[in-house]
Amino acid sequence: GGALDVKGRLLYEATRDGTPRVRYAGNVIVNNFGSLDRPGAQELVRWKTLAVTGADVDSAPFKFAANAVTLDRFYARLILSADAKLNVLTLLSTRPDAEAEGAQPATAAQPAAAPPSAPPAVAGEGHEIPASLGRIQLTNGEVHFSDFFVKPNYSAHLTQVNGTLSSLQPRRSGTVQVTARVEGAAPVDIRGTVNPFAKQLQLDLTGKATGVDLPPLTPYSVKYAGYGIQKGKLTMEVHYKVDDRKLTASNKLVLDQLTFGERVESPTATKLPVLFLVSLLKDRNGMINLDLPITGTLDDPQFSIWRVVVQIIVNLLTKAATAPFAILGAIAGGGEQLAYIEFEPGMAALTPASETKLQALSKALTDRPALHLDAAGRAVADVDGEGLRRAALERALKIEKQKALAKAGESAPPLDEMTLDKADYAKYLKVVYRATDLPDKPRNFIGMQKDIPAEEMEKRLLAGFRVDENALRELANRRAQAVKEWFTTKGGLPDDRVFVAAPKLGAEGLKDQGAPTRVDFAIK
């Protein structure tokens, strides 16, 4: 129902080709309008006043113009049915055939109606739409959305919808300013420019919603995540730009204090570890920041913004589950390489490069207090064997130097802090060689050890040190312990957040290009 007020000039003109021309110039006002959705008898659209002033409509050639359009105290009902059909799209789709509507089929006496004439060209097909509007104003509106496809059903209410769209012509975009509130609380703001009448759709809009409560979205989280939402708020800022049929968009989402409840069985829920992913993405302040860029072309019939957004989110969560250090690396720097740190062959001392990685990883873990770290040392016989032998030889030389300093009455530093210069190395290499029982030492004719070059002594001593599985395991464990000590002393992490895992001997399972002499990390 509704009341129509019209004041203007109507022209009807017959033409020789039988197609009449109709033109109207004036004002049109529709008051107290209300409508129902045919399938469910649900309230569809209503308003207090829709006023079009300065209208100028012509059928041949088609054109539409208006000085101003005002819509006051309006209501719109959007419904996604149980079979996933949106009521608005159902109304706009082709009507059922004549028989389904109760009409009689065409006969010779009653010919079938002529097919409708082609509609006016629309933007995006390379044609300008011959239309222009002055100012469009929306006041005191509300939009009610219900989703009966998801179980349990979801409902959202947009209130206090107010906004304007400035003058709009085929070659001039209009400026959009719209404000609203979600459930009467969370503010929504949309600003930018749009031109649906141009040859190609032009759009540059920025939208922001602040502090939208997340628990009402539980039907979706149960369906797709397998968990209900206990608490949390969403703030989002999106920017969509369409130029020359190409779309570029950014979607920045901030989830504040997102907290899931108990697990709920759902056949459509993801198999990914949802709670772990939330802990991985959530910082120390309980915030999750996501940036989801989109690019595409409107000429691609397969392109769908919703499909792309969903795919981006799925890809992000999958990557977070399968490569969590890539996510931490993107946040703190370092990328995938934060999954391990490398050591010099045979050594368990941290290098400056390793400490740089540990600093980045420590920062990421400090910001995510729910995460724990496993550190598994690794040693490889083919690579660490030579290093272990040299480390053993260097240790033996330092012991001899320590003995000599003590014998001379001087204080000797601990072995880990002691250094050897070239003179020390040559001097104590000879001492260690003479004191070590090695087979086949060169001797003179009376059986005394012969002096041999330093290189030869070093070679014989290195060959005499044995590297077995125990030595490799001890090296791997010392590497892991060195990492844990760094995290708990310099990194500021509590002892109960860093665990030394079982060592790994060999390079099996490594898929990256890093050195196998390392400590591998795992996030729990």
Short mmCIF file of C-alpha atoms in Angstrom, two decimals:
data_model
loop_
_atom_site.label_atom_id
_atom_site.label_comp_id
_atom_site.label_asym_id
_atom_site.label_seq_id
_atom_site.Cartn_x
_atom_site.Cartn_y
_atom_site.Cartn_z
CA GLY A 1 0.00 0.00 0.00
CA GLY A 2 0.92 3.67 -0.23
CA ALA A 3 -0.15 7.07 -1.49
CA LEU A 4 1.14 8.64 -4.71
CA ASP A 5 1.33 12.39 -5.27
CA VAL A 6 2.21 13.58 -8.77
CA LYS A 7 2.47 17.13 -10.06
CA GLY A 8 3.94 17.75 -13.49
CA ARG A 9 3.46 17.51 -17.23
CA LEU A 10 2.86 14.21 -19.03
CA LEU A 11 3.38 13.93 -22.77
CA TYR A 12 2.12 10.98 -24.83
CA GLU A 13 3.00 10.94 -28.50
CA ALA A 14 2.24 8.32 -31.13
CA THR A 15 4.91 7.66 -33.76
CA ARG A 16 4.79 6.22 -37.26
CA ASP A 17 6.61 3.05 -36.26
CA GLY A 18 3.97 2.30 -33.66
CA THR A 19 6.22 2.82 -30.67
CA PRO A 20 4.74 5.60 -28.53
CA ARG A 21 6.88 8.19 -26.83
CA VAL A 22 6.15 9.01 -23.19
CA ARG A 23 7.73 11.88 -21.29
CA TYR A 24 7.10 13.17 -17.81
CA ALA A 25 8.51 16.29 -16.13
CA GLY A 26 7.64 17.24 -12.58
CA ASN A 27 7.59 15.88 -9.04
CA VAL A 28 6.71 12.44 -7.68
CA ILE A 29 6.11 11.67 -4.00
CA VAL A 30 5.24 8.25 -2.57
CA ASN A 31 4.08 8.42 1.04
CA ASN A 32 3.53 5.68 3.62
CA PHE A 33 4.59 2.91 1.28
CA GLY A 34 4.75 -0.69 2.45
CA SER A 35 5.36 -4.03 0.70
CA LEU A 36 5.55 -7.73 1.48
CA ASP A 37 7.82 -10.43 0.17
CA ARG A 38 5.57 -12.76 -1.86
CA PRO A 39 6.99 -16.18 -0.82
CA GLY A 40 6.99 -15.65 2.94
CA ALA A 41 4.68 -12.65 3.40
CA GLN A 42 7.55 -10.99 5.28
CA GLU A 43 7.76 -7.24 5.37
CA LEU A 44 10.10 -6.27 2.54
CA VAL A 45 10.40 -2.51 2.11
CA ARG A 46 8.59 0.45 3.62
CA TRP A 47 9.17 4.15 3.96
CA LYS A 48 7.50 7.27 5.20
CA THR A 49 8.41 9.48 2.25
CA LEU A 50 10.14 9.00 -1.08
CA ALA A 51 10.28 12.30 -2.93
CA VAL A 52 11.68 12.84 -6.43
CA THR A 53 11.73 16.51 -7.36
CA GLY A 54 12.53 17.97 -10.75
CA ALA A 55 12.12 14.62 -12.49
CA ASP A 56 12.51 14.48 -16.26
CA VAL A 57 11.88 11.04 -17.80
CA ASP A 58 11.72 10.33 -21.53
CA SER A 59 11.14 6.97 -23.20
CA ALA A 60 12.47 7.77 -26.68
CA PRO A 61 15.33 8.16 -26.53
CA PHE A 62 15.50 6.95 -22.98
CA LYS A 63 16.77 9.36 -20.34
CA PHE A 64 16.21 9.98 -16.67
CA ALA A 65 17.05 13.04 -14.61
CA ALA A 66 16.05 14.43 -11.23
CA ASN A 67 17.09 17.44 -9.22
CA ALA A 68 16.84 15.63 -5.88
CA VAL A 69 15.76 12.34 -4.34
CA THR A 70 14.89 12.06 -0.65
CA LEU A 71 14.09 8.85 1.23
CA ASP A 72 12.94 9.28 4.82
CA ARG A 73 12.23 6.76 7.58
CA PHE A 74 12.76 3.70 5.43
CA TYR A 75 13.06 0.03 6.28
CA ALA A 76 14.46 -2.83 4.20
CA ARG A 77 14.35 -6.54 5.00
CA LEU A 78 17.03 -8.81 3.54
CA ILE A 79 16.49 -12.55 3.95
CA LEU A 80 18.75 -15.43 2.99
CA SER A 81 16.39 -18.36 2.78
CA ALA A 82 16.99 -21.92 3.95
CA ASP A 83 17.94 -22.84 0.37
CA ALA A 84 20.54 -20.01 0.27
CA LYS A 85 18.56 -17.62 -1.92
CA LEU A 86 18.50 -13.91 -1.19
CA ASN A 87 14.99 -12.50 -1.29
CA VAL A 88 16.00 -9.38 -3.23
CA LEU A 89 17.67 -11.40 -5.97
CA THR A 90 14.67 -13.71 -6.13
CA LEU A 91 12.38 -10.72 -6.70
CA LEU A 92 14.64 -9.36 -9.43
CA SER A 93 15.03 -12.68 -11.21
CA THR A 94 12.90 -13.82 -14.15
CA ARG A 95 9.33 -14.58 -13.14
CA PRO A 96 8.10 -18.18 -13.42
CA ASP A 97 6.49 -19.26 -16.69
CA ALA A 98 2.91 -18.42 -17.52
CA GLU A 99 1.44 -21.74 -16.45
CA ALA A 100 3.16 -21.53 -13.05
CA GLU A 101 1.48 -18.16 -12.57
CA GLY A 102 -1.92 -19.57 -13.40
CA ALA A 103 -2.16 -18.05 -16.87
CA GLN A 104 -3.46 -19.94 -19.89
CA PRO A 105 -0.99 -21.06 -22.56
CA ALA A 106 -0.98 -19.14 -25.81
CA THR A 107 -3.48 -20.15 -28.52
CA ALA A 108 -4.29 -18.97 -32.01
CA ALA A 109 -7.07 -16.80 -30.62
CA GLN A 110 -4.85 -15.60 -27.82
CA PRO A 111 -1.34 -15.11 -29.17
CA ALA A 112 1.62 -15.17 -26.86
CA ALA A 113 2.78 -11.83 -25.63
CA ALA A 114 5.64 -10.30 -27.55
CA PRO A 115 9.00 -10.61 -25.86
CA PRO A 116 9.90 -7.54 -23.84
CA SER A 117 12.04 -4.96 -25.51
CA ALA A 118 15.67 -4.82 -24.60
CA PRO A 119 16.33 -2.82 -21.45
CA PRO A 120 18.41 0.32 -21.61
CA ALA A 121 22.15 -0.20 -21.77
CA VAL A 122 23.78 -0.57 -18.41
CA ALA A 123 27.14 0.57 -17.15
CA GLY A 124 29.92 -1.89 -17.64
CA GLU A 125 28.92 -2.71 -21.23
CA GLY A 126 30.81 0.25 -22.69
CA HIS A 127 27.78 2.59 -22.74
CA GLU A 128 26.93 5.58 -20.65
CA ILE A 129 23.54 5.47 -18.99
CA PRO A 130 21.59 8.60 -19.97
CA ALA A 131 20.74 9.55 -16.42
CA SER A 132 21.65 12.28 -13.99
CA LEU A 133 20.69 12.93 -10.40
CA GLY A 134 21.07 15.96 -8.23
CA ARG A 135 21.33 15.14 -4.55
CA ILE A 136 20.20 11.86 -2.98
CA GLN A 137 19.50 11.96 0.74
CA LEU A 138 18.73 9.11 3.14
CA THR A 139 17.39 9.82 6.62
CA ASN A 140 16.36 7.68 9.58
CA GLY A 141 16.69 4.33 7.83
CA GLU A 142 17.16 0.77 9.02
CA VAL A 143 18.07 -2.54 7.39
CA HIS A 144 17.23 -5.90 8.94
CA PHE A 145 19.11 -8.99 7.73
CA SER A 146 18.24 -12.60 8.56
CA ASP A 147 20.10 -15.73 7.52
CA PHE A 148 17.92 -18.84 7.63
CA PHE A 149 20.51 -20.88 5.75
CA VAL A 150 22.83 -21.18 8.74
CA LYS A 151 21.69 -23.14 11.79
CA PRO A 152 20.99 -21.68 14.29
CA ASN A 153 19.70 -18.67 12.37
CA TYR A 154 21.57 -15.38 12.38
CA SER A 155 20.07 -11.89 12.44
CA ALA A 156 21.62 -8.41 12.27
CA HIS A 157 20.09 -4.98 12.50
CA LEU A 158 21.50 -1.80 10.93
CA THR A 159 19.89 1.33 12.35
CA GLN A 160 20.18 5.11 12.12
CA VAL A 161 21.08 4.95 8.44
CA ASN A 162 21.69 8.50 7.19
CA GLY A 163 23.63 9.69 4.19
CA THR A 164 23.94 11.69 1.02
CA LEU A 165 25.09 11.19 -2.55
CA SER A 166 26.01 14.36 -4.39
CA SER A 167 25.24 15.22 -8.00
CA LEU A 168 25.68 12.20 -10.25
CA GLN A 169 26.12 12.22 -14.05
CA PRO A 170 27.59 9.85 -16.63
CA ARG A 171 30.85 11.81 -16.69
CA ARG A 172 30.92 12.95 -13.07
CA SER A 173 31.11 10.74 -10.01
CA GLY A 174 29.04 11.46 -6.95
CA THR A 175 30.41 11.83 -3.43
CA VAL A 176 29.03 9.29 -0.94
CA GLN A 177 28.67 9.87 2.80
CA VAL A 178 26.68 7.30 4.78
CA THR A 179 26.58 6.64 8.53
CA ALA A 180 24.75 3.96 10.50
CA ARG A 181 24.95 1.80 13.61
CA VAL A 182 25.03 -1.97 14.02
CA GLU A 183 22.45 -3.06 16.60
CA GLY A 184 22.15 0.58 17.66
CA ALA A 185 25.71 0.64 19.00
CA ALA A 186 28.70 0.03 16.72
CA PRO A 187 29.18 2.99 14.33
CA VAL A 188 29.49 2.46 10.57
CA ASP A 189 30.89 5.08 8.20
CA ILE A 190 31.08 4.86 4.38
CA ARG A 191 32.71 7.57 2.29
CA GLY A 192 34.06 7.96 -1.22
CA THR A 193 32.92 8.37 -4.80
CA VAL A 194 30.82 6.26 -7.16
CA ASN A 195 29.49 6.54 -10.69
CA PRO A 196 27.18 3.75 -11.89
CA PHE A 197 26.18 5.77 -15.00
CA ALA A 198 29.63 5.94 -16.62
CA LYS A 199 30.68 3.74 -19.56
CA GLN A 200 32.55 1.62 -17.04
CA LEU A 201 31.59 1.42 -13.39
CA GLN A 202 33.72 3.79 -11.31
CA LEU A 203 33.95 3.32 -7.59
CA ASP A 204 36.29 4.43 -4.81
CA LEU A 205 34.78 3.76 -1.40
CA THR A 206 36.14 3.43 2.11
CA GLY A 207 34.02 1.83 4.81
CA LYS A 208 34.67 1.49 8.52
CA ALA A 209 32.80 -0.31 11.28
CA THR A 210 34.01 0.00 14.86
CA GLY A 211 33.39 -2.27 17.83
CA VAL A 212 30.92 -4.75 16.33
CA ASP A 213 30.13 -7.43 18.93
CA LEU A 214 31.18 -10.89 17.74
CA PRO A 215 29.01 -13.30 19.85
CA PRO A 216 25.98 -12.82 17.54
CA LEU A 217 28.13 -14.34 14.78
CA THR A 218 28.26 -17.65 16.69
CA PRO A 219 26.07 -19.46 14.09
CA TYR A 220 28.78 -18.85 11.49
CA SER A 221 31.68 -19.70 13.81
CA VAL A 222 29.99 -22.97 14.79
CA LYS A 223 29.31 -23.86 11.16
CA TYR A 224 32.77 -23.08 9.80
CA ALA A 225 35.10 -23.18 12.85
CA GLY A 226 33.38 -25.66 15.15
CA TYR A 227 33.37 -23.28 18.11
CA GLY A 228 30.92 -20.73 19.49
CA ILE A 229 32.14 -17.21 20.28
CA GLN A 230 32.11 -16.23 23.94
CA LYS A 231 33.26 -12.65 23.49
CA GLY A 232 35.08 -10.26 21.19
CA LYS A 233 34.64 -7.20 19.02
CA LEU A 234 35.35 -6.53 15.36
CA THR A 235 36.67 -3.33 13.85
CA MET A 236 37.09 -3.29 10.11
CA GLU A 237 38.20 -0.80 7.49
CA VAL A 238 37.76 -1.65 3.82
CA HIS A 239 38.72 0.25 0.70
CA TYR A 240 37.32 -0.78 -2.68
CA LYS A 241 38.32 0.83 -5.95
CA VAL A 242 37.05 -0.05 -9.43
CA ASP A 243 38.71 1.60 -12.40
CA ASP A 244 38.67 0.38 -16.00
CA ARG A 245 36.86 -2.78 -14.86
CA LYS A 246 39.73 -3.66 -12.51
CA LEU A 247 39.17 -4.02 -8.78
CA THR A 248 41.74 -3.34 -6.09
CA ALA A 249 40.66 -3.62 -2.49
CA SER A 250 42.02 -3.85 1.01
CA ASN A 251 40.24 -5.38 3.98
CA LYS A 252 41.79 -4.56 7.34
CA LEU A 253 40.22 -6.45 10.22
CA VAL A 254 40.95 -6.12 13.92
CA LEU A 255 39.52 -8.78 16.24
CA ASP A 256 39.66 -7.66 19.86
CA GLN A 257 39.61 -10.30 22.63
CA LEU A 258 38.20 -13.03 20.36
CA THR A 259 37.43 -15.95 22.68
CA PHE A 260 35.94 -19.25 21.59
CA GLY A 261 33.82 -21.53 23.76
CA GLU A 262 33.55 -25.31 23.82
CA ARG A 263 33.96 -27.42 20.72
CA VAL A 264 30.72 -27.98 18.79
CA GLU A 265 30.51 -30.81 16.27
CA SER A 266 29.77 -29.51 12.81
CA PRO A 267 30.22 -31.46 9.54
CA THR A 268 31.16 -28.24 7.72
CA ALA A 269 33.74 -27.06 10.29
CA THR A 270 37.38 -26.79 9.29
CA LYS A 271 39.82 -29.47 10.40
CA LEU A 272 42.47 -26.84 11.13
CA PRO A 273 43.54 -26.31 14.79
CA VAL A 274 41.37 -23.23 15.39
CA LEU A 275 42.40 -22.51 18.99
CA PHE A 276 46.09 -22.76 18.12
CA LEU A 277 45.60 -20.42 15.16
CA VAL A 278 43.89 -17.85 17.39
CA SER A 279 46.77 -18.07 19.88
CA LEU A 280 49.24 -17.65 17.02
CA LEU A 281 47.53 -14.59 15.58
CA LYS A 282 46.53 -12.91 18.86
CA ASP A 283 49.08 -10.51 20.39
CA ARG A 284 49.72 -9.85 24.08
CA ASN A 285 46.87 -7.31 24.14
CA GLY A 286 44.39 -9.82 22.76
CA MET A 287 44.28 -8.24 19.31
CA ILE A 288 44.30 -10.02 15.94
CA ASN A 289 45.22 -7.81 12.98
CA LEU A 290 44.48 -9.09 9.47
CA ASP A 291 45.09 -7.39 6.15
CA LEU A 292 43.36 -9.10 3.22
CA PRO A 293 44.11 -7.46 -0.14
CA ILE A 294 42.03 -8.31 -3.23
CA THR A 295 42.66 -7.77 -6.92
CA GLY A 296 40.62 -8.90 -9.89
CA THR A 297 38.75 -7.94 -13.00
CA LEU A 298 34.99 -7.61 -13.36
CA ASP A 299 35.29 -9.14 -16.83
CA ASP A 300 36.12 -12.52 -15.30
CA PRO A 301 32.81 -14.42 -15.01
CA GLN A 302 34.32 -16.53 -12.23
CA PHE A 303 35.36 -13.52 -10.17
CA SER A 304 33.50 -13.14 -6.88
CA ILE A 305 34.58 -10.81 -4.08
CA TRP A 306 33.09 -13.05 -1.43
CA ARG A 307 34.75 -16.15 -2.88
CA VAL A 308 38.12 -14.36 -3.01
CA VAL A 309 37.85 -13.12 0.59
CA VAL A 310 36.94 -16.60 1.82
CA GLN A 311 39.82 -18.12 -0.13
CA ILE A 312 42.28 -15.58 1.28
CA ILE A 313 41.15 -16.34 4.83
CA VAL A 314 41.37 -20.09 4.23
CA ASN A 315 44.85 -19.71 2.73
CA LEU A 316 45.96 -17.58 5.68
CA LEU A 317 44.71 -20.07 8.25
CA THR A 318 46.18 -23.01 6.35
CA LYS A 319 49.55 -21.31 6.17
CA ALA A 320 49.35 -20.45 9.86
CA ALA A 321 48.66 -24.11 10.68
CA THR A 322 51.30 -25.62 8.38
CA ALA A 323 53.97 -22.91 8.56
CA PRO A 324 53.42 -20.91 11.77
CA PHE A 325 56.92 -19.41 11.64
CA ALA A 326 56.02 -17.74 8.35
CA ILE A 327 53.27 -15.87 10.23
CA LEU A 328 55.60 -15.01 13.12
CA GLY A 329 58.26 -14.01 10.61
CA ALA A 330 55.87 -11.68 8.83
CA ILE A 331 55.07 -10.06 12.17
CA ALA A 332 58.57 -9.90 13.64
CA GLY A 333 60.79 -10.26 10.54
CA GLY A 334 62.72 -13.27 9.31
CA GLY A 335 60.03 -15.23 7.50
CA GLU A 336 60.30 -18.99 7.33
CA GLN A 337 63.90 -18.87 8.57
CA LEU A 338 62.69 -18.27 12.12
CA ALA A 339 61.88 -21.98 12.18
CA TYR A 340 65.54 -22.74 12.96
CA ILE A 341 68.93 -21.24 13.75
CA GLU A 342 72.27 -22.49 12.42
CA PHE A 343 75.55 -23.32 14.16
CA GLU A 344 79.09 -23.66 12.94
CA PRO A 345 80.05 -27.33 12.36
CA GLY A 346 81.00 -29.02 15.60
CA MET A 347 80.15 -25.94 17.67
CA ALA A 348 77.37 -25.11 20.13
CA ALA A 349 78.11 -21.40 20.48
CA LEU A 350 75.53 -18.93 19.15
CA THR A 351 76.63 -16.77 16.24
CA PRO A 352 75.63 -13.10 15.79
CA ALA A 353 73.30 -14.14 12.94
CA SER A 354 71.63 -16.71 15.18
CA GLU A 355 71.13 -14.18 17.96
CA THR A 356 69.45 -11.81 15.50
CA LYS A 357 66.91 -14.51 14.67
CA LEU A 358 66.41 -15.34 18.33
CA GLN A 359 65.68 -11.68 19.07
CA ALA A 360 62.96 -11.58 16.39
CA LEU A 361 61.46 -14.87 17.58
CA SER A 362 61.60 -13.78 21.22
CA LYS A 363 59.69 -10.60 20.41
CA ALA A 364 56.98 -12.53 18.57
CA LEU A 365 56.64 -15.02 21.46
CA THR A 366 56.59 -12.28 24.07
CA ASP A 367 53.66 -10.70 22.23
CA ARG A 368 51.87 -14.07 22.19
CA PRO A 369 51.98 -15.41 25.75
CA ALA A 370 49.77 -18.42 24.98
CA LEU A 371 52.43 -20.00 22.74
CA HIS A 372 55.16 -22.41 23.83
CA LEU A 373 58.36 -23.28 22.01
CA ASP A 374 60.12 -26.64 21.52
CA ALA A 375 63.83 -26.52 20.64
CA ALA A 376 65.33 -29.70 19.15
CA GLY A 377 69.08 -29.72 18.56
CA ARG A 378 70.43 -31.43 15.46
CA ALA A 379 73.88 -32.82 14.66
CA VAL A 380 75.10 -34.52 11.49
CA ALA A 381 78.11 -36.80 11.46
CA ASP A 382 79.33 -35.88 7.96
CA VAL A 383 79.25 -32.15 8.76
CA ASP A 384 79.87 -31.98 12.50
CA GLY A 385 82.52 -34.72 12.64
CA GLU A 386 85.40 -32.52 11.54
CA GLY A 387 84.17 -29.67 13.71
CA LEU A 388 83.90 -31.91 16.75
CA ARG A 389 87.44 -33.15 16.22
CA ARG A 390 88.78 -29.63 15.93
CA ALA A 391 86.80 -28.56 19.00
CA ALA A 392 88.27 -31.49 20.94
CA LEU A 393 91.79 -30.60 19.80
CA GLU A 394 91.29 -26.93 20.73
CA ARG A 395 90.01 -27.95 24.14
CA ALA A 396 93.08 -30.15 24.71
CA LEU A 397 95.36 -27.23 23.77
CA LYS A 398 93.53 -24.90 26.18
CA ILE A 399 93.90 -27.46 29.00
CA GLU A 400 97.66 -27.51 28.44
CA LYS A 401 97.78 -23.72 28.43
CA GLN A 402 95.73 -23.66 31.64
CA LYS A 403 98.20 -26.07 33.27
CA ALA A 404 101.15 -23.97 32.16
CA LEU A 405 99.63 -20.76 33.56
CA ALA A 406 98.89 -22.44 36.89
CA LYS A 407 102.43 -23.84 37.06
CA ALA A 408 103.81 -20.35 36.49
CA GLY A 409 101.66 -19.02 39.34
CA GLU A 410 99.29 -17.09 37.09
CA SER A 411 95.49 -17.16 37.27
CA ALA A 412 93.91 -19.05 34.41
CA PRO A 413 90.45 -18.19 33.01
CA PRO A 414 87.81 -20.90 32.43
CA LEU A 415 88.31 -22.94 29.29
CA ASP A 416 85.30 -21.35 27.54
CA GLU A 417 86.86 -17.91 27.98
CA MET A 418 90.43 -18.84 27.15
CA THR A 419 91.88 -17.83 23.77
CA LEU A 420 94.78 -19.19 21.74
CA ASP A 421 96.94 -17.07 19.47
CA LYS A 422 99.16 -18.54 16.75
CA ALA A 423 102.13 -18.88 19.06
CA ASP A 424 100.02 -20.61 21.70
CA TYR A 425 98.58 -22.96 19.12
CA ALA A 426 101.98 -24.03 17.82
CA LYS A 427 103.45 -24.33 21.32
CA TYR A 428 100.73 -26.42 22.90
CA LEU A 429 100.08 -28.46 19.76
CA LYS A 430 103.53 -29.97 20.26
CA VAL A 431 102.82 -30.58 23.95
CA VAL A 432 99.53 -32.35 23.24
CA TYR A 433 101.08 -34.38 20.44
CA ARG A 434 103.90 -35.64 22.66
CA ALA A 435 101.46 -36.50 25.50
CA THR A 436 98.96 -38.32 23.29
CA ASP A 437 99.37 -42.02 22.68
CA LEU A 438 98.91 -42.38 18.93
CA PRO A 439 99.73 -45.45 16.83
CA ASP A 440 102.51 -45.30 14.26
CA LYS A 441 104.21 -42.16 15.55
CA PRO A 442 107.41 -41.52 13.58
CA ARG A 443 110.47 -42.44 15.69
CA ASN A 444 114.23 -42.27 15.30
CA PHE A 445 116.64 -45.25 15.29
CA ILE A 446 116.71 -45.39 19.11
CA GLY A 447 112.89 -45.32 19.45
CA MET A 448 112.41 -41.65 20.42
CA GLN A 449 109.60 -39.60 18.93
CA LYS A 450 110.71 -37.61 15.94
CA ASP A 451 109.81 -33.96 15.46
CA ILE A 452 107.39 -33.57 12.56
CA PRO A 453 105.78 -30.47 10.96
CA ALA A 454 102.86 -28.86 12.82
CA GLU A 455 100.49 -29.72 9.98
CA GLU A 456 101.35 -33.39 10.33
CA MET A 457 100.91 -33.31 14.11
CA GLU A 458 97.52 -31.64 13.73
CA LYS A 459 96.43 -34.19 11.14
CA ARG A 460 97.42 -37.16 13.33
CA LEU A 461 95.76 -35.67 16.42
CA LEU A 462 92.49 -34.93 14.60
CA ALA A 463 92.38 -38.48 13.25
CA GLY A 464 92.84 -39.80 16.77
CA PHE A 465 89.74 -38.13 18.20
CA ARG A 466 86.72 -40.39 17.94
CA VAL A 467 83.28 -39.02 16.95
CA ASP A 468 80.50 -41.45 17.83
CA GLU A 469 76.73 -41.20 18.25
CA ASN A 470 77.10 -40.13 21.87
CA ALA A 471 79.29 -37.21 20.87
CA LEU A 472 76.78 -36.11 18.25
CA ARG A 473 73.88 -36.40 20.68
CA GLU A 474 75.76 -34.40 23.28
CA LEU A 475 76.50 -31.68 20.70
CA ALA A 476 72.83 -31.52 19.63
CA ASN A 477 71.70 -31.21 23.24
CA ARG A 478 74.28 -28.49 23.97
CA ARG A 479 72.95 -26.52 21.02
CA ALA A 480 69.36 -26.78 22.29
CA GLN A 481 70.43 -25.86 25.81
CA ALA A 482 72.32 -22.82 24.49
CA VAL A 483 69.12 -21.65 22.77
CA LYS A 484 66.99 -22.17 25.87
CA GLU A 485 69.51 -20.34 28.02
CA TRP A 486 69.43 -17.40 25.62
CA PHE A 487 65.61 -17.24 25.65
CA THR A 488 65.37 -17.39 29.45
CA THR A 489 68.20 -14.92 30.13
CA LYS A 490 68.44 -12.48 27.23
CA GLY A 491 65.06 -13.15 25.60
CA GLY A 492 63.01 -12.66 28.76
CA LEU A 493 60.83 -15.76 28.29
CA PRO A 494 59.80 -17.82 31.34
CA ASP A 495 61.46 -21.20 31.69
CA ASP A 496 58.13 -23.00 31.36
CA ARG A 497 57.55 -21.62 27.85
CA VAL A 498 60.72 -23.10 26.30
CA PHE A 499 61.29 -26.86 26.16
CA VAL A 500 64.34 -28.82 25.02
CA ALA A 501 63.04 -31.56 22.73
CA ALA A 502 64.75 -34.84 21.85
CA PRO A 503 67.82 -34.35 19.63
CA LYS A 504 67.94 -35.32 15.97
CA LEU A 505 70.99 -37.02 14.48
CA GLY A 506 71.21 -36.64 10.73
CA ALA A 507 69.68 -34.39 8.06
CA GLU A 508 66.58 -36.50 7.39
CA GLY A 509 63.34 -34.55 6.95
CA LEU A 510 64.93 -31.19 6.11
CA LYS A 511 63.26 -29.50 3.16
CA ASP A 512 64.85 -26.06 3.28
CA GLN A 513 68.22 -24.86 2.04
CA GLY A 514 69.64 -24.11 5.50
CA ALA A 515 72.60 -25.85 7.09
CA PRO A 516 71.76 -29.11 8.90
CA THR A 517 73.88 -28.07 11.90
CA ARG A 518 71.07 -26.34 13.71
CA VAL A 519 68.29 -26.18 16.30
CA ASP A 520 64.77 -26.71 14.92
CA PHE A 521 61.80 -24.97 16.53
CA ALA A 522 58.18 -26.02 16.92
CA ILE A 523 55.28 -23.91 18.19
CA LYS A 524 52.72 -25.45 20.54
#
